[in-house]
mmCIF file with all atom_site columns, C-alpha atoms in Angstrom:
data_model
loop_
_atom_site.group_PDB
_atom_site.id
_atom_site.type_symbol
_atom_site.label_atom_id
_atom_site.label_alt_id
_atom_site.label_comp_id
_atom_site.label_asym_id
_atom_site.label_entity_id
_atom_site.label_seq_id
_atom_site.pdbx_PDB_ins_code
_atom_site.Cartn_x
_atom_site.Cartn_y
_atom_site.Cartn_z
_atom_site.occupancy
_atom_site.B_iso_or_equiv
_atom_site.pdbx_formal_charge
_atom_site.auth_seq_id
_atom_site.auth_comp_id
_atom_site.auth_asym_id
_atom_site.auth_atom_id
_atom_site.pdbx_PDB_model_num
ATOM 1   C CA . UNK A 1 1   ? 14.074  -27.189 26.570  1.00 79.00 ? 1   UNK A CA 1
ATOM 2   C CA . UNK A 1 2   ? 11.184  -27.439 28.994  1.00 93.00 ? 2   UNK A CA 1
ATOM 3   C CA . UNK A 1 3   ? 9.233   -25.239 26.584  1.00 95.00 ? 3   UNK A CA 1
ATOM 4   C CA . UNK A 1 4   ? 9.603   -27.972 23.954  1.00 95.00 ? 4   UNK A CA 1
ATOM 5   C CA . UNK A 1 5   ? 7.749   -30.311 26.306  1.00 96.00 ? 5   UNK A CA 1
ATOM 6   C CA . UNK A 1 6   ? 5.009   -27.700 26.576  1.00 97.00 ? 6   UNK A CA 1
ATOM 7   C CA . UNK A 1 7   ? 4.815   -27.348 22.784  1.00 97.00 ? 7   UNK A CA 1
ATOM 8   C CA . UNK A 1 8   ? 4.548   -31.116 22.367  1.00 96.00 ? 8   UNK A CA 1
ATOM 9   C CA . UNK A 1 9   ? 1.808   -31.279 24.984  1.00 97.00 ? 9   UNK A CA 1
ATOM 10  C CA . UNK A 1 10  ? -0.049  -28.486 23.182  1.00 96.00 ? 10  UNK A CA 1
ATOM 11  C CA . UNK A 1 11  ? 0.372   -30.484 19.950  1.00 96.00 ? 11  UNK A CA 1
ATOM 12  C CA . UNK A 1 12  ? -1.514  -33.269 21.681  1.00 95.00 ? 12  UNK A CA 1
ATOM 13  C CA . UNK A 1 13  ? -4.170  -30.647 22.582  1.00 94.00 ? 13  UNK A CA 1
ATOM 14  C CA . UNK A 1 14  ? -3.241  -30.825 26.269  1.00 95.00 ? 14  UNK A CA 1
ATOM 15  C CA . UNK A 1 15  ? -3.898  -27.378 27.722  1.00 94.00 ? 15  UNK A CA 1
ATOM 16  C CA . UNK A 1 16  ? -1.534  -28.036 30.613  1.00 96.00 ? 16  UNK A CA 1
ATOM 17  C CA . UNK A 1 17  ? 1.313   -27.607 28.122  1.00 96.00 ? 17  UNK A CA 1
ATOM 18  C CA . UNK A 1 18  ? 1.065   -23.817 28.441  1.00 97.00 ? 18  UNK A CA 1
ATOM 19  C CA . UNK A 1 19  ? 2.368   -24.136 32.003  1.00 96.00 ? 19  UNK A CA 1
ATOM 20  C CA . UNK A 1 20  ? 5.766   -25.189 30.648  1.00 97.00 ? 20  UNK A CA 1
ATOM 21  C CA . UNK A 1 21  ? 6.413   -21.768 29.059  1.00 97.00 ? 21  UNK A CA 1
ATOM 22  C CA . UNK A 1 22  ? 8.097   -18.862 30.809  1.00 96.00 ? 22  UNK A CA 1
ATOM 23  C CA . UNK A 1 23  ? 5.715   -15.894 30.342  1.00 95.00 ? 23  UNK A CA 1
ATOM 24  C CA . UNK A 1 24  ? 8.374   -13.234 30.948  1.00 96.00 ? 24  UNK A CA 1
ATOM 25  C CA . UNK A 1 25  ? 9.493   -10.708 28.329  1.00 96.00 ? 25  UNK A CA 1
ATOM 26  C CA . UNK A 1 26  ? 13.093  -11.891 28.817  1.00 97.00 ? 26  UNK A CA 1
ATOM 27  C CA . UNK A 1 27  ? 12.075  -15.426 27.836  1.00 96.00 ? 27  UNK A CA 1
ATOM 28  C CA . UNK A 1 28  ? 10.305  -14.131 24.738  1.00 95.00 ? 28  UNK A CA 1
ATOM 29  C CA . UNK A 1 29  ? 13.487  -12.304 23.688  1.00 95.00 ? 29  UNK A CA 1
ATOM 30  C CA . UNK A 1 30  ? 15.615  -15.402 24.371  1.00 96.00 ? 30  UNK A CA 1
ATOM 31  C CA . UNK A 1 31  ? 13.267  -17.560 22.331  1.00 95.00 ? 31  UNK A CA 1
ATOM 32  C CA . UNK A 1 32  ? 13.724  -15.371 19.252  1.00 93.00 ? 32  UNK A CA 1
ATOM 33  C CA . UNK A 1 33  ? 16.840  -17.457 18.605  1.00 94.00 ? 33  UNK A CA 1
ATOM 34  C CA . UNK A 1 34  ? 14.393  -20.141 17.410  1.00 94.00 ? 34  UNK A CA 1
ATOM 35  C CA . UNK A 1 35  ? 13.947  -18.090 14.251  1.00 91.00 ? 35  UNK A CA 1
ATOM 36  C CA . UNK A 1 36  ? 17.302  -19.499 13.061  1.00 91.00 ? 36  UNK A CA 1
ATOM 37  C CA . UNK A 1 37  ? 16.263  -23.184 12.959  1.00 92.00 ? 37  UNK A CA 1
ATOM 38  C CA . UNK A 1 38  ? 12.869  -22.180 11.586  1.00 91.00 ? 38  UNK A CA 1
ATOM 39  C CA . UNK A 1 39  ? 14.519  -20.337 8.703   1.00 88.00 ? 39  UNK A CA 1
ATOM 40  C CA . UNK A 1 40  ? 16.906  -23.258 8.127   1.00 88.00 ? 40  UNK A CA 1
ATOM 41  C CA . UNK A 1 41  ? 13.964  -25.660 8.022   1.00 88.00 ? 41  UNK A CA 1
ATOM 42  C CA . UNK A 1 42  ? 12.276  -23.373 5.513   1.00 84.00 ? 42  UNK A CA 1
ATOM 43  C CA . UNK A 1 43  ? 15.447  -23.539 3.391   1.00 83.00 ? 43  UNK A CA 1
ATOM 44  C CA . UNK A 1 44  ? 15.421  -27.353 3.481   1.00 81.00 ? 44  UNK A CA 1
ATOM 45  C CA . UNK A 1 45  ? 11.758  -27.354 2.481   1.00 80.00 ? 45  UNK A CA 1
ATOM 46  C CA . UNK A 1 46  ? 12.484  -24.895 -0.328  1.00 79.00 ? 46  UNK A CA 1
ATOM 47  C CA . UNK A 1 47  ? 15.337  -27.044 -1.635  1.00 79.00 ? 47  UNK A CA 1
ATOM 48  C CA . UNK A 1 48  ? 13.079  -30.106 -1.793  1.00 76.00 ? 48  UNK A CA 1
ATOM 49  C CA . UNK A 1 49  ? 10.658  -28.283 -4.085  1.00 72.00 ? 49  UNK A CA 1
ATOM 50  C CA . UNK A 1 50  ? 13.006  -25.936 -5.975  1.00 78.00 ? 50  UNK A CA 1
ATOM 51  C CA . UNK A 1 51  ? 11.931  -25.508 -9.605  1.00 75.00 ? 51  UNK A CA 1
ATOM 52  C CA . UNK A 1 52  ? 14.460  -25.754 -12.420 1.00 78.00 ? 52  UNK A CA 1
ATOM 53  C CA . UNK A 1 53  ? 16.050  -22.576 -13.679 1.00 76.00 ? 53  UNK A CA 1
ATOM 54  C CA . UNK A 1 54  ? 16.126  -20.876 -10.289 1.00 78.00 ? 54  UNK A CA 1
ATOM 55  C CA . UNK A 1 55  ? 19.478  -19.910 -8.793  1.00 82.00 ? 55  UNK A CA 1
ATOM 56  C CA . UNK A 1 56  ? 19.641  -21.653 -5.411  1.00 84.00 ? 56  UNK A CA 1
ATOM 57  C CA . UNK A 1 57  ? 21.498  -19.033 -3.360  1.00 86.00 ? 57  UNK A CA 1
ATOM 58  C CA . UNK A 1 58  ? 19.334  -16.146 -4.549  1.00 82.00 ? 58  UNK A CA 1
ATOM 59  C CA . UNK A 1 59  ? 16.149  -18.088 -3.921  1.00 82.00 ? 59  UNK A CA 1
ATOM 60  C CA . UNK A 1 60  ? 17.192  -19.228 -0.425  1.00 85.00 ? 60  UNK A CA 1
ATOM 61  C CA . UNK A 1 61  ? 18.178  -15.703 0.607   1.00 86.00 ? 61  UNK A CA 1
ATOM 62  C CA . UNK A 1 62  ? 14.906  -14.297 -0.699  1.00 84.00 ? 62  UNK A CA 1
ATOM 63  C CA . UNK A 1 63  ? 12.898  -17.073 0.940   1.00 84.00 ? 63  UNK A CA 1
ATOM 64  C CA . UNK A 1 64  ? 14.628  -16.606 4.303   1.00 86.00 ? 64  UNK A CA 1
ATOM 65  C CA . UNK A 1 65  ? 14.067  -12.856 4.138   1.00 87.00 ? 65  UNK A CA 1
ATOM 66  C CA . UNK A 1 66  ? 10.390  -13.217 3.299   1.00 87.00 ? 66  UNK A CA 1
ATOM 67  C CA . UNK A 1 67  ? 9.889   -15.857 6.014   1.00 87.00 ? 67  UNK A CA 1
ATOM 68  C CA . UNK A 1 68  ? 11.516  -13.612 8.614   1.00 87.00 ? 68  UNK A CA 1
ATOM 69  C CA . UNK A 1 69  ? 9.317   -10.696 7.530   1.00 87.00 ? 69  UNK A CA 1
ATOM 70  C CA . UNK A 1 70  ? 6.214   -12.920 7.641   1.00 89.00 ? 70  UNK A CA 1
ATOM 71  C CA . UNK A 1 71  ? 6.880   -14.091 11.209  1.00 89.00 ? 71  UNK A CA 1
ATOM 72  C CA . UNK A 1 72  ? 7.898   -10.644 12.414  1.00 89.00 ? 72  UNK A CA 1
ATOM 73  C CA . UNK A 1 73  ? 4.906   -8.986  10.768  1.00 91.00 ? 73  UNK A CA 1
ATOM 74  C CA . UNK A 1 74  ? 2.523   -11.511 12.261  1.00 93.00 ? 74  UNK A CA 1
ATOM 75  C CA . UNK A 1 75  ? 3.970   -11.098 15.753  1.00 93.00 ? 75  UNK A CA 1
ATOM 76  C CA . UNK A 1 76  ? 3.814   -7.293  15.465  1.00 94.00 ? 76  UNK A CA 1
ATOM 77  C CA . UNK A 1 77  ? 0.183   -7.469  14.346  1.00 95.00 ? 77  UNK A CA 1
ATOM 78  C CA . UNK A 1 78  ? -0.688  -9.733  17.276  1.00 95.00 ? 78  UNK A CA 1
ATOM 79  C CA . UNK A 1 79  ? 1.167   -7.356  19.609  1.00 96.00 ? 79  UNK A CA 1
ATOM 80  C CA . UNK A 1 80  ? -0.968  -4.450  18.434  1.00 96.00 ? 80  UNK A CA 1
ATOM 81  C CA . UNK A 1 81  ? -4.176  -6.475  18.654  1.00 94.00 ? 81  UNK A CA 1
ATOM 82  C CA . UNK A 1 82  ? -3.383  -7.617  22.194  1.00 94.00 ? 82  UNK A CA 1
ATOM 83  C CA . UNK A 1 83  ? -2.390  -4.096  23.280  1.00 94.00 ? 83  UNK A CA 1
ATOM 84  C CA . UNK A 1 84  ? -5.579  -2.691  21.761  1.00 92.00 ? 84  UNK A CA 1
ATOM 85  C CA . UNK A 1 85  ? -7.749  -5.199  23.590  1.00 88.00 ? 85  UNK A CA 1
ATOM 86  C CA . UNK A 1 86  ? -6.033  -4.738  26.946  1.00 89.00 ? 86  UNK A CA 1
ATOM 87  C CA . UNK A 1 87  ? -4.220  -8.080  26.856  1.00 91.00 ? 87  UNK A CA 1
ATOM 88  C CA . UNK A 1 88  ? -0.738  -6.805  26.012  1.00 93.00 ? 88  UNK A CA 1
ATOM 89  C CA . UNK A 1 89  ? 0.661   -8.543  29.082  1.00 95.00 ? 89  UNK A CA 1
ATOM 90  C CA . UNK A 1 90  ? 0.025   -11.905 27.348  1.00 96.00 ? 90  UNK A CA 1
ATOM 91  C CA . UNK A 1 91  ? 2.228   -11.044 24.363  1.00 96.00 ? 91  UNK A CA 1
ATOM 92  C CA . UNK A 1 92  ? 5.541   -12.434 25.744  1.00 97.00 ? 92  UNK A CA 1
ATOM 93  C CA . UNK A 1 93  ? 3.835   -15.757 26.471  1.00 97.00 ? 93  UNK A CA 1
ATOM 94  C CA . UNK A 1 94  ? 2.345   -15.686 22.978  1.00 97.00 ? 94  UNK A CA 1
ATOM 95  C CA . UNK A 1 95  ? 5.791   -15.137 21.400  1.00 96.00 ? 95  UNK A CA 1
ATOM 96  C CA . UNK A 1 96  ? 7.383   -18.028 23.295  1.00 96.00 ? 96  UNK A CA 1
ATOM 97  C CA . UNK A 1 97  ? 4.459   -20.326 22.564  1.00 97.00 ? 97  UNK A CA 1
ATOM 98  C CA . UNK A 1 98  ? 4.325   -19.328 18.899  1.00 96.00 ? 98  UNK A CA 1
ATOM 99  C CA . UNK A 1 99  ? 8.031   -19.964 18.354  1.00 96.00 ? 99  UNK A CA 1
ATOM 100 C CA . UNK A 1 100 ? 8.212   -23.306 20.164  1.00 97.00 ? 100 UNK A CA 1
ATOM 101 C CA . UNK A 1 101 ? 5.007   -24.546 18.565  1.00 96.00 ? 101 UNK A CA 1
ATOM 102 C CA . UNK A 1 102 ? 6.407   -23.467 15.193  1.00 94.00 ? 102 UNK A CA 1
ATOM 103 C CA . UNK A 1 103 ? 9.427   -25.708 15.859  1.00 95.00 ? 103 UNK A CA 1
ATOM 104 C CA . UNK A 1 104 ? 7.147   -28.689 16.524  1.00 96.00 ? 104 UNK A CA 1
ATOM 105 C CA . UNK A 1 105 ? 4.885   -28.061 13.525  1.00 95.00 ? 105 UNK A CA 1
ATOM 106 C CA . UNK A 1 106 ? 7.882   -27.407 11.243  1.00 92.00 ? 106 UNK A CA 1
ATOM 107 C CA . UNK A 1 107 ? 9.534   -30.662 12.309  1.00 92.00 ? 107 UNK A CA 1
ATOM 108 C CA . UNK A 1 108 ? 6.269   -32.519 11.648  1.00 92.00 ? 108 UNK A CA 1
ATOM 109 C CA . UNK A 1 109 ? 5.973   -30.754 8.294   1.00 88.00 ? 109 UNK A CA 1
ATOM 110 C CA . UNK A 1 110 ? 9.489   -31.718 7.219   1.00 85.00 ? 110 UNK A CA 1
ATOM 111 C CA . UNK A 1 111 ? 8.875   -35.360 8.116   1.00 87.00 ? 111 UNK A CA 1
ATOM 112 C CA . UNK A 1 112 ? 5.555   -35.299 6.261   1.00 87.00 ? 112 UNK A CA 1
ATOM 113 C CA . UNK A 1 113 ? 7.213   -33.659 3.241   1.00 82.00 ? 113 UNK A CA 1
ATOM 114 C CA . UNK A 1 114 ? 9.952   -36.283 3.139   1.00 83.00 ? 114 UNK A CA 1
ATOM 115 C CA . UNK A 1 115 ? 7.394   -39.101 3.330   1.00 85.00 ? 115 UNK A CA 1
ATOM 116 C CA . UNK A 1 116 ? 5.127   -37.449 0.769   1.00 83.00 ? 116 UNK A CA 1
ATOM 117 C CA . UNK A 1 117 ? 7.985   -36.996 -1.712  1.00 81.00 ? 117 UNK A CA 1
ATOM 118 C CA . UNK A 1 118 ? 8.582   -40.752 -1.607  1.00 85.00 ? 118 UNK A CA 1
ATOM 119 C CA . UNK A 1 119 ? 4.887   -41.700 -1.792  1.00 83.00 ? 119 UNK A CA 1
ATOM 120 C CA . UNK A 1 120 ? 2.332   -42.046 -4.527  1.00 84.00 ? 120 UNK A CA 1
ATOM 121 C CA . UNK A 1 121 ? 0.237   -38.997 -5.326  1.00 83.00 ? 121 UNK A CA 1
ATOM 122 C CA . UNK A 1 122 ? -2.914  -40.078 -3.424  1.00 86.00 ? 122 UNK A CA 1
ATOM 123 C CA . UNK A 1 123 ? -0.888  -40.918 -0.321  1.00 86.00 ? 123 UNK A CA 1
ATOM 124 C CA . UNK A 1 124 ? 1.076   -37.663 -0.578  1.00 85.00 ? 124 UNK A CA 1
ATOM 125 C CA . UNK A 1 125 ? -2.162  -35.700 -0.912  1.00 88.00 ? 125 UNK A CA 1
ATOM 126 C CA . UNK A 1 126 ? -3.576  -37.467 2.145   1.00 89.00 ? 126 UNK A CA 1
ATOM 127 C CA . UNK A 1 127 ? -0.455  -36.681 4.140   1.00 89.00 ? 127 UNK A CA 1
ATOM 128 C CA . UNK A 1 128 ? -0.634  -33.043 3.069   1.00 87.00 ? 128 UNK A CA 1
ATOM 129 C CA . UNK A 1 129 ? -4.305  -32.658 3.928   1.00 92.00 ? 129 UNK A CA 1
ATOM 130 C CA . UNK A 1 130 ? -3.817  -34.360 7.279   1.00 92.00 ? 130 UNK A CA 1
ATOM 131 C CA . UNK A 1 131 ? -0.873  -32.126 8.121   1.00 91.00 ? 131 UNK A CA 1
ATOM 132 C CA . UNK A 1 132 ? -2.783  -28.972 7.199   1.00 90.00 ? 132 UNK A CA 1
ATOM 133 C CA . UNK A 1 133 ? -5.766  -29.942 9.342   1.00 94.00 ? 133 UNK A CA 1
ATOM 134 C CA . UNK A 1 134 ? -3.551  -30.879 12.287  1.00 94.00 ? 134 UNK A CA 1
ATOM 135 C CA . UNK A 1 135 ? -1.549  -27.636 11.914  1.00 94.00 ? 135 UNK A CA 1
ATOM 136 C CA . UNK A 1 136 ? -4.714  -25.543 11.943  1.00 94.00 ? 136 UNK A CA 1
ATOM 137 C CA . UNK A 1 137 ? -6.018  -27.260 15.074  1.00 96.00 ? 137 UNK A CA 1
ATOM 138 C CA . UNK A 1 138 ? -2.613  -27.009 16.754  1.00 97.00 ? 138 UNK A CA 1
ATOM 139 C CA . UNK A 1 139 ? -2.208  -23.330 15.897  1.00 96.00 ? 139 UNK A CA 1
ATOM 140 C CA . UNK A 1 140 ? -5.697  -22.499 17.097  1.00 97.00 ? 140 UNK A CA 1
ATOM 141 C CA . UNK A 1 141 ? -5.257  -24.437 20.336  1.00 97.00 ? 141 UNK A CA 1
ATOM 142 C CA . UNK A 1 142 ? -1.844  -22.957 21.133  1.00 97.00 ? 142 UNK A CA 1
ATOM 143 C CA . UNK A 1 143 ? -2.928  -19.377 20.386  1.00 96.00 ? 143 UNK A CA 1
ATOM 144 C CA . UNK A 1 144 ? -5.988  -19.841 22.554  1.00 96.00 ? 144 UNK A CA 1
ATOM 145 C CA . UNK A 1 145 ? -3.909  -21.298 25.389  1.00 96.00 ? 145 UNK A CA 1
ATOM 146 C CA . UNK A 1 146 ? -1.243  -18.572 25.206  1.00 96.00 ? 146 UNK A CA 1
ATOM 147 C CA . UNK A 1 147 ? -3.583  -15.617 25.075  1.00 95.00 ? 147 UNK A CA 1
ATOM 148 C CA . UNK A 1 148 ? -6.461  -17.040 27.087  1.00 92.00 ? 148 UNK A CA 1
ATOM 149 C CA . UNK A 1 149 ? -8.920  -15.757 24.515  1.00 90.00 ? 149 UNK A CA 1
ATOM 150 C CA . UNK A 1 150 ? -12.256 -16.991 23.174  1.00 92.00 ? 150 UNK A CA 1
ATOM 151 C CA . UNK A 1 151 ? -12.203 -19.596 20.386  1.00 94.00 ? 151 UNK A CA 1
ATOM 152 C CA . UNK A 1 152 ? -13.306 -17.098 17.723  1.00 94.00 ? 152 UNK A CA 1
ATOM 153 C CA . UNK A 1 153 ? -10.483 -14.675 18.563  1.00 92.00 ? 153 UNK A CA 1
ATOM 154 C CA . UNK A 1 154 ? -7.902  -17.485 18.365  1.00 94.00 ? 154 UNK A CA 1
ATOM 155 C CA . UNK A 1 155 ? -9.368  -18.543 15.010  1.00 96.00 ? 155 UNK A CA 1
ATOM 156 C CA . UNK A 1 156 ? -9.101  -14.977 13.767  1.00 95.00 ? 156 UNK A CA 1
ATOM 157 C CA . UNK A 1 157 ? -5.435  -14.793 14.745  1.00 95.00 ? 157 UNK A CA 1
ATOM 158 C CA . UNK A 1 158 ? -4.725  -18.083 12.955  1.00 95.00 ? 158 UNK A CA 1
ATOM 159 C CA . UNK A 1 159 ? -6.489  -16.755 9.853   1.00 96.00 ? 159 UNK A CA 1
ATOM 160 C CA . UNK A 1 160 ? -4.367  -13.598 10.108  1.00 95.00 ? 160 UNK A CA 1
ATOM 161 C CA . UNK A 1 161 ? -1.212  -15.731 10.033  1.00 93.00 ? 161 UNK A CA 1
ATOM 162 C CA . UNK A 1 162 ? -2.490  -17.743 7.062   1.00 93.00 ? 162 UNK A CA 1
ATOM 163 C CA . UNK A 1 163 ? -3.329  -14.570 5.150   1.00 92.00 ? 163 UNK A CA 1
ATOM 164 C CA . UNK A 1 164 ? 0.110   -13.149 5.906   1.00 89.00 ? 164 UNK A CA 1
ATOM 165 C CA . UNK A 1 165 ? 1.768   -16.269 4.512   1.00 87.00 ? 165 UNK A CA 1
ATOM 166 C CA . UNK A 1 166 ? -0.513  -16.463 1.472   1.00 87.00 ? 166 UNK A CA 1
ATOM 167 C CA . UNK A 1 167 ? 0.060   -12.811 0.635   1.00 85.00 ? 167 UNK A CA 1
ATOM 168 C CA . UNK A 1 168 ? 3.823   -13.257 0.439   1.00 83.00 ? 168 UNK A CA 1
ATOM 169 C CA . UNK A 1 169 ? 4.403   -16.968 -0.230  1.00 79.00 ? 169 UNK A CA 1
ATOM 170 C CA . UNK A 1 170 ? 5.099   -16.695 -3.981  1.00 76.00 ? 170 UNK A CA 1
ATOM 171 C CA . UNK A 1 171 ? 7.261   -13.593 -3.651  1.00 77.00 ? 171 UNK A CA 1
ATOM 172 C CA . UNK A 1 172 ? 10.695  -15.307 -3.291  1.00 79.00 ? 172 UNK A CA 1
ATOM 173 C CA . UNK A 1 173 ? 10.134  -17.527 -6.331  1.00 73.00 ? 173 UNK A CA 1
ATOM 174 C CA . UNK A 1 174 ? 8.862   -14.646 -8.449  1.00 78.00 ? 174 UNK A CA 1
ATOM 175 C CA . UNK A 1 175 ? 11.835  -12.468 -7.493  1.00 76.00 ? 175 UNK A CA 1
ATOM 176 C CA . UNK A 1 176 ? 14.326  -15.292 -8.098  1.00 75.00 ? 176 UNK A CA 1
ATOM 177 C CA . UNK A 1 177 ? 12.813  -16.013 -11.525 1.00 75.00 ? 177 UNK A CA 1
ATOM 178 C CA . UNK A 1 178 ? 12.935  -12.297 -12.383 1.00 77.00 ? 178 UNK A CA 1
ATOM 179 C CA . UNK A 1 179 ? 16.601  -12.161 -11.310 1.00 74.00 ? 179 UNK A CA 1
ATOM 180 C CA . UNK A 1 180 ? 17.379  -15.221 -13.446 1.00 73.00 ? 180 UNK A CA 1
ATOM 181 C CA . UNK A 1 181 ? 15.840  -13.550 -16.507 1.00 77.00 ? 181 UNK A CA 1
ATOM 182 C CA . UNK A 1 182 ? 18.012  -10.507 -15.855 1.00 68.00 ? 182 UNK A CA 1
#
């Protein structure tokens, strides 16, 4: 749980938060259990915005599968990038930081989604824009702290994650709609 304190400190853009993470490979493996609550949070988010005519179980299974592939693919890409640049020893710290910071940003996102769903459209849009901007800054800051890399490299890794999500984000819905049509 001490890593959660570090993730919250990083969310406040306090670089000392990185000191709360165990940089060992064993800790990175242990922290992979955080994928479970992240996938459950994704399911809750999906249920809040589920379109009509989509079978819930099929959609949630597809969404969880795609989310797991997205996170795994991103972490594998970062692993290769770090190994190729001679910073492979920072990868376990990156994994732990990425997962714990994902818990914090997902919790903030779920709260923002719940508030936005009960708000007027302009307020909901403002909440969404604010959350996106905060998430980008938080991701950039935490990647930079975990890897100890220049700002441009951290920005590139955040863009890589965004592109990974954008490339596959609509896939679960499209597959669920295709399954519903038979």
